[in-house]
mmCIF file of C-alpha atoms in Angstrom:
data_model
loop_
_atom_site.group_PDB
_atom_site.id
_atom_site.type_symbol
_atom_site.label_atom_id
_atom_site.label_comp_id
_atom_site.label_asym_id
_atom_site.label_seq_id
_atom_site.Cartn_x
_atom_site.Cartn_y
_atom_site.Cartn_z
ATOM 1 C CA MET B 5 146.045 98.148 45.154
ATOM 2 C CA VAL B 6 145.114 97.108 41.581
ATOM 3 C CA ASN B 7 147.294 94.885 39.626
ATOM 4 C CA GLY B 8 149.756 96.342 37.006
ATOM 5 C CA THR B 9 147.686 95.165 33.983
ATOM 6 C CA ASP B 10 144.517 97.005 35.148
ATOM 7 C CA ALA B 11 146.478 100.003 36.202
ATOM 8 C CA ALA B 12 148.065 100.127 32.729
ATOM 9 C CA SER B 13 144.575 99.789 31.199
ATOM 10 C CA ARG B 14 142.871 102.461 33.158
ATOM 11 C CA HIS B 15 145.690 104.937 32.777
ATOM 12 C CA THR B 16 145.861 104.278 29.033
ATOM 13 C CA GLN B 17 142.025 104.776 28.854
ATOM 14 C CA GLN B 18 142.589 108.412 30.071
ATOM 15 C CA ARG B 19 144.082 109.227 26.575
ATOM 16 C CA THR B 20 140.718 108.562 24.937
ATOM 17 C CA ILE B 21 138.478 110.410 27.452
ATOM 18 C CA ASN B 22 140.531 113.545 27.847
ATOM 19 C CA LYS B 23 138.579 116.583 26.685
ATOM 20 C CA PRO B 24 140.381 119.611 25.101
ATOM 21 C CA ILE B 25 140.928 122.402 27.584
ATOM 22 C CA THR B 26 139.331 125.712 26.483
ATOM 23 C CA LEU B 27 141.483 128.625 27.296
ATOM 24 C CA ILE B 28 139.635 131.858 28.119
ATOM 25 C CA ALA B 29 141.325 135.146 27.153
ATOM 26 C CA VAL B 30 141.186 137.658 29.898
ATOM 27 C CA GLN B 31 141.154 141.286 28.959
ATOM 28 C CA SER B 32 143.825 143.180 31.095
ATOM 29 C CA SER B 33 142.959 146.587 32.468
ATOM 30 C CA ALA B 34 146.743 147.143 33.351
ATOM 31 C CA HIS B 35 148.810 149.369 31.041
ATOM 32 C CA ILE B 36 151.350 147.363 28.996
ATOM 33 C CA MET B 37 154.847 147.280 30.281
ATOM 34 C CA GLN B 38 157.311 147.380 27.438
ATOM 35 C CA ILE B 39 160.976 146.144 27.492
ATOM 36 C CA LYS B 40 163.294 148.802 26.000
ATOM 37 C CA ASP B 41 166.565 147.199 26.777
ATOM 38 C CA ARG B 42 168.188 143.895 27.860
ATOM 39 C CA LYS B 43 171.635 143.523 29.328
ATOM 40 C CA LYS B 44 173.262 140.304 30.486
ATOM 41 C CA VAL B 45 174.665 140.888 33.895
ATOM 42 C CA TYR B 46 175.664 137.329 34.853
ATOM 43 C CA ASP B 47 176.691 134.396 32.665
ATOM 44 C CA GLY B 48 177.467 131.196 34.669
ATOM 45 C CA TYR B 49 175.705 127.984 35.170
ATOM 46 C CA PHE B 50 172.570 130.119 34.718
ATOM 47 C CA LYS B 51 172.102 133.573 33.189
ATOM 48 C CA MET B 52 170.796 136.821 34.616
ATOM 49 C CA TYR B 53 169.607 139.754 32.697
ATOM 50 C CA GLU B 54 168.798 143.357 33.735
ATOM 51 C CA LEU B 55 165.770 144.758 31.805
ATOM 52 C CA THR B 56 165.016 148.285 31.161
ATOM 53 C CA VAL B 57 161.176 148.533 31.046
ATOM 54 C CA GLU B 58 158.711 151.338 30.529
ATOM 55 C CA GLN B 59 155.137 151.629 31.814
ATOM 56 C CA ASP B 60 152.839 154.639 32.158
ATOM 57 C CA GLY B 61 155.645 157.065 30.974
ATOM 58 C CA HIS B 62 158.027 155.694 33.765
ATOM 59 C CA THR B 63 161.237 153.918 33.007
ATOM 60 C CA PHE B 64 162.769 151.332 35.497
ATOM 61 C CA LYS B 65 164.812 148.212 35.916
ATOM 62 C CA ARG B 66 163.979 144.644 36.413
ATOM 63 C CA GLU B 67 166.001 141.507 37.018
ATOM 64 C CA GLN B 68 165.364 138.480 34.898
ATOM 65 C CA PHE B 69 166.563 134.976 35.789
ATOM 66 C CA ASP B 70 167.073 133.036 32.500
ATOM 67 C CA ARG B 71 166.324 129.482 33.571
ATOM 68 C CA GLY B 72 165.553 127.851 30.104
ATOM 69 C CA THR B 73 162.718 125.419 29.553
ATOM 70 C CA ALA B 74 162.242 122.218 31.630
ATOM 71 C CA VAL B 75 160.516 119.005 31.162
ATOM 72 C CA ALA B 76 159.114 116.853 33.873
ATOM 73 C CA ALA B 77 157.021 113.538 34.139
ATOM 74 C CA LEU B 78 154.895 111.680 36.469
ATOM 75 C CA VAL B 79 156.262 108.107 35.708
ATOM 76 C CA HIS B 80 153.930 105.159 36.248
ATOM 77 C CA ASP B 81 155.573 101.490 36.232
ATOM 78 C CA THR B 82 152.583 99.533 34.720
ATOM 79 C CA GLU B 83 154.210 96.203 35.615
ATOM 80 C CA LYS B 84 154.565 97.059 39.387
ATOM 81 C CA ASP B 85 151.661 99.506 39.364
ATOM 82 C CA SER B 86 153.877 102.041 41.116
ATOM 83 C CA PHE B 87 154.838 105.711 40.628
ATOM 84 C CA ILE B 88 158.568 106.313 40.214
ATOM 85 C CA LEU B 89 160.037 109.445 41.780
ATOM 86 C CA THR B 90 163.422 110.764 42.609
ATOM 87 C CA ARG B 91 165.044 112.124 45.672
ATOM 88 C CA GLN B 92 167.974 114.524 45.279
ATOM 89 C CA PHE B 93 169.503 117.638 46.900
ATOM 90 C CA ARG B 94 168.268 120.874 45.312
ATOM 91 C CA VAL B 95 170.243 124.046 45.593
ATOM 92 C CA GLY B 96 167.158 126.151 45.496
ATOM 93 C CA SER B 97 165.424 124.641 48.502
ATOM 94 C CA GLU B 98 168.848 123.771 50.179
ATOM 95 C CA SER B 99 167.435 120.269 51.091
ATOM 96 C CA ASP B 100 166.634 116.895 49.638
ATOM 97 C CA LEU B 101 163.389 116.873 47.673
ATOM 98 C CA VAL B 102 161.174 113.978 46.481
ATOM 99 C CA GLU B 103 159.958 114.974 43.205
ATOM 100 C CA VAL B 104 158.721 113.832 39.662
ATOM 101 C CA VAL B 105 161.456 113.175 37.160
ATOM 102 C CA ALA B 106 162.711 116.563 35.698
ATOM 103 C CA GLY B 107 165.514 118.257 33.770
ATOM 104 C CA MET B 108 166.242 120.911 31.255
ATOM 105 C CA ILE B 109 165.817 120.722 27.489
ATOM 106 C CA ASP B 110 169.264 120.721 25.763
ATOM 107 C CA ALA B 111 169.887 123.235 22.907
ATOM 108 C CA GLY B 112 168.128 121.843 19.696
ATOM 109 C CA GLU B 113 166.454 118.965 21.601
ATOM 110 C CA ASN B 114 162.742 117.970 21.163
ATOM 111 C CA PRO B 115 160.834 118.125 24.457
ATOM 112 C CA GLU B 116 159.537 114.620 24.119
ATOM 113 C CA ASP B 117 163.017 113.521 23.523
ATOM 114 C CA SER B 118 164.267 115.419 26.423
ATOM 115 C CA ILE B 119 161.938 113.889 28.922
ATOM 116 C CA LYS B 120 162.613 110.336 27.683
ATOM 117 C CA ARG B 121 166.351 111.050 28.069
ATOM 118 C CA GLU B 122 165.795 112.536 31.602
ATOM 119 C CA ILE B 123 163.663 109.365 32.533
ATOM 120 C CA GLU B 124 166.504 106.961 31.335
ATOM 121 C CA GLU B 125 169.236 109.022 33.079
ATOM 122 C CA GLU B 126 167.490 109.606 36.358
ATOM 123 C CA ILE B 127 165.454 106.356 36.940
ATOM 124 C CA GLY B 128 166.731 103.949 34.253
ATOM 125 C CA TYR B 129 163.364 103.312 32.552
ATOM 126 C CA HIS B 130 162.597 103.107 28.770
ATOM 127 C CA VAL B 131 159.460 105.041 28.108
ATOM 128 C CA ASP B 132 156.480 102.980 26.664
ATOM 129 C CA GLN B 133 153.814 105.771 26.290
ATOM 130 C CA LEU B 134 154.148 109.461 26.770
ATOM 131 C CA GLU B 135 151.250 112.135 27.056
ATOM 132 C CA HIS B 136 151.704 115.848 27.534
ATOM 133 C CA LEU B 137 149.548 117.208 30.471
ATOM 134 C CA TYR B 138 150.305 120.872 31.078
ATOM 135 C CA THR B 139 152.778 123.676 30.150
ATOM 136 C CA PHE B 140 153.343 126.290 32.878
ATOM 137 C CA TYR B 141 155.713 128.975 34.062
ATOM 138 C CA SER B 142 157.207 127.989 37.490
ATOM 139 C CA SER B 143 157.588 131.652 38.785
ATOM 140 C CA PRO B 144 156.834 134.231 36.038
ATOM 141 C CA GLY B 145 157.410 137.202 38.314
ATOM 142 C CA GLY B 146 161.192 136.849 37.911
ATOM 143 C CA THR B 147 162.280 133.754 35.855
ATOM 144 C CA THR B 148 161.782 132.674 32.341
ATOM 145 C CA GLU B 149 161.572 128.924 33.245
ATOM 146 C CA LYS B 150 158.646 127.134 31.535
ATOM 147 C CA VAL B 151 157.914 123.546 32.442
ATOM 148 C CA LEU B 152 156.283 120.916 30.137
ATOM 149 C CA LEU B 153 154.742 118.208 32.437
ATOM 150 C CA TYR B 154 154.096 114.748 31.056
ATOM 151 C CA PHE B 155 152.530 111.432 32.161
ATOM 152 C CA ALA B 156 154.853 108.537 31.292
ATOM 153 C CA GLU B 157 154.133 104.826 31.288
ATOM 154 C CA VAL B 158 157.116 102.567 31.698
ATOM 155 C CA SER B 159 157.480 98.795 32.148
ATOM 156 C CA GLN B 160 161.228 97.952 31.698
ATOM 157 C CA GLN B 161 164.253 99.282 33.526
ATOM 158 C CA PRO B 162 167.278 98.438 31.519
ATOM 159 C CA SER B 163 169.638 100.584 33.625
ATOM 160 C CA ASP B 164 170.128 101.694 37.246
ATOM 161 C CA GLY B 165 169.572 105.395 36.584
ATOM 162 C CA GLY B 166 170.869 107.755 39.259
ATOM 163 C CA GLY B 167 171.794 110.644 37.215
ATOM 164 C CA LYS B 168 174.933 111.746 35.216
ATOM 165 C CA ALA B 169 178.121 111.703 37.148
ATOM 166 C CA ASP B 170 179.713 114.381 34.947
ATOM 167 C CA GLU B 171 176.865 116.674 35.980
ATOM 168 C CA HIS B 172 177.480 115.741 39.662
ATOM 169 C CA GLU B 173 174.041 114.206 40.053
ATOM 170 C CA LYS B 174 173.289 111.762 42.765
ATOM 171 C CA ILE B 175 169.724 110.644 42.371
ATOM 172 C CA GLU B 176 167.816 108.106 44.598
ATOM 173 C CA ILE B 177 164.900 106.215 43.016
ATOM 174 C CA VAL B 178 161.764 106.143 45.107
ATOM 175 C CA ALA B 179 158.711 104.111 44.415
ATOM 176 C CA PHE B 180 155.123 104.739 45.711
ATOM 177 C CA SER B 181 151.778 103.068 45.358
ATOM 178 C CA GLU B 182 149.065 105.418 43.966
ATOM 179 C CA LYS B 183 147.774 105.925 47.537
ATOM 180 C CA GLU B 184 151.173 106.759 48.795
ATOM 181 C CA PHE B 185 151.851 109.183 45.993
ATOM 182 C CA LEU B 186 148.665 111.052 46.564
ATOM 183 C CA ALA B 187 149.359 111.313 50.260
ATOM 184 C CA LEU B 188 152.849 112.587 49.695
ATOM 185 C CA GLU B 189 153.538 115.993 51.301
ATOM 186 C CA THR B 190 155.833 117.948 49.083
ATOM 187 C CA PRO B 191 156.747 121.606 48.556
ATOM 188 C CA ASP B 192 157.737 120.936 44.912
ATOM 189 C CA ALA B 193 155.250 122.621 42.539
ATOM 190 C CA LYS B 194 155.410 120.322 39.542
ATOM 191 C CA THR B 195 154.930 117.184 41.749
ATOM 192 C CA ILE B 196 151.790 118.853 43.381
ATOM 193 C CA ILE B 197 150.541 119.639 39.989
ATOM 194 C CA ALA B 198 151.109 115.897 39.032
ATOM 195 C CA GLN B 199 149.194 114.823 42.239
ATOM 196 C CA LEU B 200 146.345 117.172 41.337
ATOM 197 C CA TRP B 201 146.122 115.815 37.832
ATOM 198 C CA LEU B 202 145.851 112.293 39.041
ATOM 199 C CA LYS B 203 143.199 113.180 41.592
ATOM 200 C CA LEU B 204 141.114 114.822 38.775
ATOM 201 C CA TRP B 205 141.570 111.805 36.477
ATOM 202 C CA GLN B 206 140.207 109.648 39.311
ATOM 203 C CA LYS B 207 137.055 111.693 39.477
ATOM 204 C CA ARG B 208 136.303 111.154 35.841
#
């Protein structure tokens, strides 16, 4: 394992060698689906809408799960040269998951401020450097959720983290070496994307 200083240097160097990604517009041959009506059918911790849509002269219904916009971050402790993840119970999987730090953007909150807040709440670290990696939909076939994924460098942990008690969060902090993180088997999509980003960075 390389030492923390070297790790911080080589991960910071990535910012200067990243090349812009060119997005290629794909011409769709499918007929456009138009949303004609939107009705809220559930308003709880999350929201659900029933959409009336039209395509090729046909009108039909589709359900849409309004999940909001999320932020996530692969966190690298440059002092210990370790990657800091979380373990917590997730209702969707009905199991504990090891995953990168993540949370929802609060109303009126800037995404960068949101992920810095989540990192402090969940793992107790102050963010030294932050870089946006990707923005993606988690499951566009039925949910509105968009995820902004970041790479965060940290070095100081002023608090214990663990999540917010008033939100019933009980989060365990898990640290991995780079080799351990890349070998981690996880069903969590954002964590897999973070692993693939790190593997691609290593090949540069």
